mmCIF file of C-alpha atoms and ligand atoms in Angstrom:
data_model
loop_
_atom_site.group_PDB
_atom_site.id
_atom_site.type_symbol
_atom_site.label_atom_id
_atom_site.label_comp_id
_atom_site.label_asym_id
_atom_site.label_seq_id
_atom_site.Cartn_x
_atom_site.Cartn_y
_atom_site.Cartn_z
ATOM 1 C CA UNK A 1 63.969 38.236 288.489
ATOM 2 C CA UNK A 2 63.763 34.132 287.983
ATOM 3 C CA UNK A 3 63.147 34.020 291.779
ATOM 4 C CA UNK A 4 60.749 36.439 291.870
ATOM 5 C CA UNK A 5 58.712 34.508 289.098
ATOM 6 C CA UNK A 6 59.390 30.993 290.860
ATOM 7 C CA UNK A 7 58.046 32.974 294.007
ATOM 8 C CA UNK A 8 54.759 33.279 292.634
ATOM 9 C CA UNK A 9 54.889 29.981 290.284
ATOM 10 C CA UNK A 10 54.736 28.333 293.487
ATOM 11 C CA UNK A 11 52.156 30.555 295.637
ATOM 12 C CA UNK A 12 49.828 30.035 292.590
ATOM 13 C CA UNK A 13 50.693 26.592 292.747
ATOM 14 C CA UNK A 14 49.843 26.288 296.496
ATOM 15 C CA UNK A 15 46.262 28.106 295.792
ATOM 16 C CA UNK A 16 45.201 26.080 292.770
ATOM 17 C CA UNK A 17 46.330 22.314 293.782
ATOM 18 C CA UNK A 18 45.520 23.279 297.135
ATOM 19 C CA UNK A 19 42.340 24.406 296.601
ATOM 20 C CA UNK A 20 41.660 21.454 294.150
ATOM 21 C CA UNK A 21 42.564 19.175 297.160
ATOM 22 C CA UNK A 22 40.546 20.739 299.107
ATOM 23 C CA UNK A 23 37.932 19.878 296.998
ATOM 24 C CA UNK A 24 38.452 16.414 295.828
ATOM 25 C CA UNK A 25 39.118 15.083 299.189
ATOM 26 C CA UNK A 26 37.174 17.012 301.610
ATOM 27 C CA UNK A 27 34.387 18.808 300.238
ATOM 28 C CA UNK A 28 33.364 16.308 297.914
ATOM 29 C CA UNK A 29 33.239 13.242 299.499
ATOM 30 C CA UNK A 30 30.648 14.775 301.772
ATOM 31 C CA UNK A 31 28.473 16.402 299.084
ATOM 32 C CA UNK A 32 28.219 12.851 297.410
ATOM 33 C CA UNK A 33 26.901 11.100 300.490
ATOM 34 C CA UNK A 34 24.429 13.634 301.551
ATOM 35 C CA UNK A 35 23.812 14.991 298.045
ATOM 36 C CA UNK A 36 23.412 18.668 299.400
ATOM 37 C CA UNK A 37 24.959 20.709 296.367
ATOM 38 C CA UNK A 38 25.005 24.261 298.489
ATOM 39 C CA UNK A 39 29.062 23.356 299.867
ATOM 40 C CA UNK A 40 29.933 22.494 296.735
ATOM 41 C CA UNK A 41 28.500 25.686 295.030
ATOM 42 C CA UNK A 42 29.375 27.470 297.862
ATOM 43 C CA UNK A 43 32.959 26.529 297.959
ATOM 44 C CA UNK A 44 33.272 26.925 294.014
ATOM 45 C CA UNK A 45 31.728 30.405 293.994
ATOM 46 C CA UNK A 46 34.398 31.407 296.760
ATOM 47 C CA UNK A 47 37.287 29.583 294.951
ATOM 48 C CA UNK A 48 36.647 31.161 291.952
ATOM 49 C CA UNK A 49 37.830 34.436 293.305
ATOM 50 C CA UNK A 50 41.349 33.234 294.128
ATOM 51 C CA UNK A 51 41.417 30.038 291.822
ATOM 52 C CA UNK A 52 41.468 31.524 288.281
ATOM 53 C CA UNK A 53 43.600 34.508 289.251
ATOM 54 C CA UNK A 54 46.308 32.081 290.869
ATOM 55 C CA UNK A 55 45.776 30.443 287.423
ATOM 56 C CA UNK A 56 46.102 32.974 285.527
ATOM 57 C CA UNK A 57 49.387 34.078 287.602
ATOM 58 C CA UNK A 58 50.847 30.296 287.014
ATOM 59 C CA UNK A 59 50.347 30.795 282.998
ATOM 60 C CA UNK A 60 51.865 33.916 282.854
ATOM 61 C CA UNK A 61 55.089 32.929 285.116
ATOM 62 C CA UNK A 62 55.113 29.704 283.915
ATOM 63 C CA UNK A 63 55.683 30.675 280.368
ATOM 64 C CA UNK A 64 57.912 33.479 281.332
ATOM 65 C CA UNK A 65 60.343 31.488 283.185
ATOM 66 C CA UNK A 66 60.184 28.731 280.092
ATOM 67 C CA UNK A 67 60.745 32.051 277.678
ATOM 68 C CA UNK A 68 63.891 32.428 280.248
ATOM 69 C CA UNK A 69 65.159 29.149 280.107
ATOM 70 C CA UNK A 70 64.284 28.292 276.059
ATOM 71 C CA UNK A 71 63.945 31.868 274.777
ATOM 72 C CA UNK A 72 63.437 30.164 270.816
ATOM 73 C CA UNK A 73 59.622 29.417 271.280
ATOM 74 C CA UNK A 74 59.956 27.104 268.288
ATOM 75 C CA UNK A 75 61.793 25.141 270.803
ATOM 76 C CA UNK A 76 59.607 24.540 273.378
ATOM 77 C CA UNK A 77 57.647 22.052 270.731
ATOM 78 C CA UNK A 78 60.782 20.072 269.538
ATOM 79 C CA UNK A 79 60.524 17.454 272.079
ATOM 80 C CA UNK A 80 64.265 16.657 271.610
ATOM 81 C CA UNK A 81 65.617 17.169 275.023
ATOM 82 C CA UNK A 82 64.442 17.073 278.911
ATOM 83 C CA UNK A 83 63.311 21.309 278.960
ATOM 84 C CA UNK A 84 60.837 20.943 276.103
ATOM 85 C CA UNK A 85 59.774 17.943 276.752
ATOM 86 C CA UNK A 86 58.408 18.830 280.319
ATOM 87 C CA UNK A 87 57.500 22.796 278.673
ATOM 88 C CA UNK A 88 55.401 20.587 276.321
ATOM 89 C CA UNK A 89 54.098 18.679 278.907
ATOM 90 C CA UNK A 90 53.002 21.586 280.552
ATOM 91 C CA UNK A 91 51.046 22.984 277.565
ATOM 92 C CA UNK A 92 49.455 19.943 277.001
ATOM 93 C CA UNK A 93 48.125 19.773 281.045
ATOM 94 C CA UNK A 94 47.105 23.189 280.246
ATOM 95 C CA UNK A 95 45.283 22.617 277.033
ATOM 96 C CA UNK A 96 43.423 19.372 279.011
ATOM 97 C CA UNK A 97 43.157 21.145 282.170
ATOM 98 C CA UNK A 98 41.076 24.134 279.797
ATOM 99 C CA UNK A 99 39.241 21.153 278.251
ATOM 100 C CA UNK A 100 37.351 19.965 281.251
ATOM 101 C CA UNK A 101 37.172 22.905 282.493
ATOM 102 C CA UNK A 102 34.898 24.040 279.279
ATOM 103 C CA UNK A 103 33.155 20.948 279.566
ATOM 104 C CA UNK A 104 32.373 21.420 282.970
ATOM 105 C CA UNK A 105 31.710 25.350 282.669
ATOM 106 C CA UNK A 106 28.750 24.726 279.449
ATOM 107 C CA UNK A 107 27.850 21.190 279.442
ATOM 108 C CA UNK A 108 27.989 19.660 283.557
ATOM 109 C CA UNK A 109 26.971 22.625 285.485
ATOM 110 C CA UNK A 110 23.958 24.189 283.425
ATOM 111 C CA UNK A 111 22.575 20.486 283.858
ATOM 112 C CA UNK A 112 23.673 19.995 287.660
ATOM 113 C CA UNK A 113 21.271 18.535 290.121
ATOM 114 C CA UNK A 114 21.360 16.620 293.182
ATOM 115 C CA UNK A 115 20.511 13.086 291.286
ATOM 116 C CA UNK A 116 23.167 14.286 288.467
ATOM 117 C CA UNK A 117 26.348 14.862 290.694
ATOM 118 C CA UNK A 118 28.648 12.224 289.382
ATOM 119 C CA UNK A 119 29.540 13.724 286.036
ATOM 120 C CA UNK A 120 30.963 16.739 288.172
ATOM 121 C CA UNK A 121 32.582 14.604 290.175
ATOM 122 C CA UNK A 122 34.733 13.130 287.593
ATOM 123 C CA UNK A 123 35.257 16.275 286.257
ATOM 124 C CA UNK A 124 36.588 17.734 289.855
ATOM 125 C CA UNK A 125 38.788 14.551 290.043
ATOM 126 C CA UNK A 126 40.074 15.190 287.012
ATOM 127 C CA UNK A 127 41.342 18.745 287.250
ATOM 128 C CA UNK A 128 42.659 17.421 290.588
ATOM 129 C CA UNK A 129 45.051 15.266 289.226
ATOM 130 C CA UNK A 130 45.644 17.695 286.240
ATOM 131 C CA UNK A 131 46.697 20.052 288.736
ATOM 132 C CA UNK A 132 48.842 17.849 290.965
ATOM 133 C CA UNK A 133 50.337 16.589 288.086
ATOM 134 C CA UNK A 134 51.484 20.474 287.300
ATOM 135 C CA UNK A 135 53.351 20.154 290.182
ATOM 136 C CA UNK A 136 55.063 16.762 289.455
ATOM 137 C CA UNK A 137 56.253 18.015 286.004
ATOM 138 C CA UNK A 138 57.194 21.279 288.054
ATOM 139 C CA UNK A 139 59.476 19.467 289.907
ATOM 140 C CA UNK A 140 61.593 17.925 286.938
ATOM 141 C CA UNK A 141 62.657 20.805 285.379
ATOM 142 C CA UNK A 142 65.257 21.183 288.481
ATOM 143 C CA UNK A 143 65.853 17.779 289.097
ATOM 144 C CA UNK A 144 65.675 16.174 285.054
ATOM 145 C CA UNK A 145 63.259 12.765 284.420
HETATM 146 C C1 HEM B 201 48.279 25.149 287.502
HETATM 147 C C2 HEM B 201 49.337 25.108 286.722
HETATM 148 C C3 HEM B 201 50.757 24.886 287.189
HETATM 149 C C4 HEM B 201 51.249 24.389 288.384
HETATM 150 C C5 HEM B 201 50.452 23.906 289.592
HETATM 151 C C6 HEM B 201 52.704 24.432 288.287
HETATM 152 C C7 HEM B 201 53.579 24.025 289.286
HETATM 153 C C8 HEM B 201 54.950 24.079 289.224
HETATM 154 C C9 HEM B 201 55.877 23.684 290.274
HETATM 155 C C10 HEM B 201 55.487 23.153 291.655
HETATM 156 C C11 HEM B 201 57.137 23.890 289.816
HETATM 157 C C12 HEM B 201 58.434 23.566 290.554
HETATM 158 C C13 HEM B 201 59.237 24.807 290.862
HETATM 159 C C14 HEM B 201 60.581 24.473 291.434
HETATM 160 O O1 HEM B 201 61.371 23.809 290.772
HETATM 161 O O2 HEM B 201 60.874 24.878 292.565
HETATM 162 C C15 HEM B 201 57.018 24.415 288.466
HETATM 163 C C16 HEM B 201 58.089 24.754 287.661
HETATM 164 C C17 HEM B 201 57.973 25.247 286.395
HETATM 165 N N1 HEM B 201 56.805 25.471 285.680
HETATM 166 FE FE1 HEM B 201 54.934 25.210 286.371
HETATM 167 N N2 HEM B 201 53.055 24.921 287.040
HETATM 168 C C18 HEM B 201 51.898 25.211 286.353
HETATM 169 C C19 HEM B 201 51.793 25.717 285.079
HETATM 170 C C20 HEM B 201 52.845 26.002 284.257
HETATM 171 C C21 HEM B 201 52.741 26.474 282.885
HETATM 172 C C22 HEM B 201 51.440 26.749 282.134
HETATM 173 C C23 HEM B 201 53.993 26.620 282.412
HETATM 174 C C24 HEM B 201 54.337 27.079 281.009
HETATM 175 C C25 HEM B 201 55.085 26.415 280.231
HETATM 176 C C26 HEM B 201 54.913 26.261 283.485
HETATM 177 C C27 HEM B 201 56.293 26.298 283.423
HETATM 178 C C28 HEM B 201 57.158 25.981 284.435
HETATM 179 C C29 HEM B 201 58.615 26.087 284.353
HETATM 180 C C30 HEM B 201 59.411 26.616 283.160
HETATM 181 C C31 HEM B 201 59.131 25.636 285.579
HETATM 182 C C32 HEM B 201 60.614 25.496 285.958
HETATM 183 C C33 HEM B 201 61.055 26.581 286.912
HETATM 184 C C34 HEM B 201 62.397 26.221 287.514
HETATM 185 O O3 HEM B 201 63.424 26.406 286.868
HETATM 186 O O4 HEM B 201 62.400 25.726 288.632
HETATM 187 N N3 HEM B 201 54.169 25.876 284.590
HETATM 188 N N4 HEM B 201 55.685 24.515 288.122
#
């Protein structure tokens, strides 16, 4: 069953730093210099459809597979050894990864204009590295800090 969940922990992985990638270094470095929004809106309306699923998949595994390996929840916040450390450190990303994303959702893209692009840069970056960072922390739990 653990495979099975680490089997999808990782395609969801692949879709949303992927995608994220994607963004941050292809897409938009060109919408800054030519400060055309339509790729950018395209590619976020077509994103959406496989980016918040995938991240929706890597919540549900993700917390599964930490249930598996610390079944006491009260655990995962104690900090006291390498698992909950990096399960709170995953929480946390999540928590600032749902931040900018809110911020970005009601505040940066109602007010979104060709002369206003660089808040929604920064807040593209920083998801970006949110999400690669995911994968970092991913990688600890098998091999310890
Ligand atoms: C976009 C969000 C996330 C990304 C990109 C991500 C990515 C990854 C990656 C790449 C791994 C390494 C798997 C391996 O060792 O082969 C991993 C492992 C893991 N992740 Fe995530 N993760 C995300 C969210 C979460 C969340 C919200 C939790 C909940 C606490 C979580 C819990 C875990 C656990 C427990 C493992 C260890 C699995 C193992 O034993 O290998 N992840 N993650």
């Amino acid at each position: 069953m653990f495979n099975y969940l680490l089997i999808l922990h990782l395609l969801g992985a692949a879709i949303w730093t992927g995608g994220h990638l994607i963004l941050a270094l292809v897409i938009l470095p060109k919408v800054l210099s030519s400060r055309n929004l339509d790729a950018l809106l395209q590619f976020e309306q077509q994103f959406e459809k496989i980016g918040m699923p995938a991240l929706a998949i890597q919540i549900i595994t993700g917390l599964w597979m930490a249930h598996n390996i610390l079944p006491n929840v009260s655990a995962w916040f104690a900090f006291d050894n390498d698992i909950s450390i990096l399960i709170g450190i995953k929480l946390i990303l999540l928590l600032m990864t749902a931040a900018v994303a809110m911020h970005a959702r009601f505040w940066v893209i109602p007010r979104l204009s060709a002369d206003n692009l660089n808040g929604f840069a920064v807040n593209i970056v920083l998801v970006t590295l949110l999400s690669v960072t995911f994968v970092v922390v991913g990688t600890l739990f098998r091999t310890g800090f």
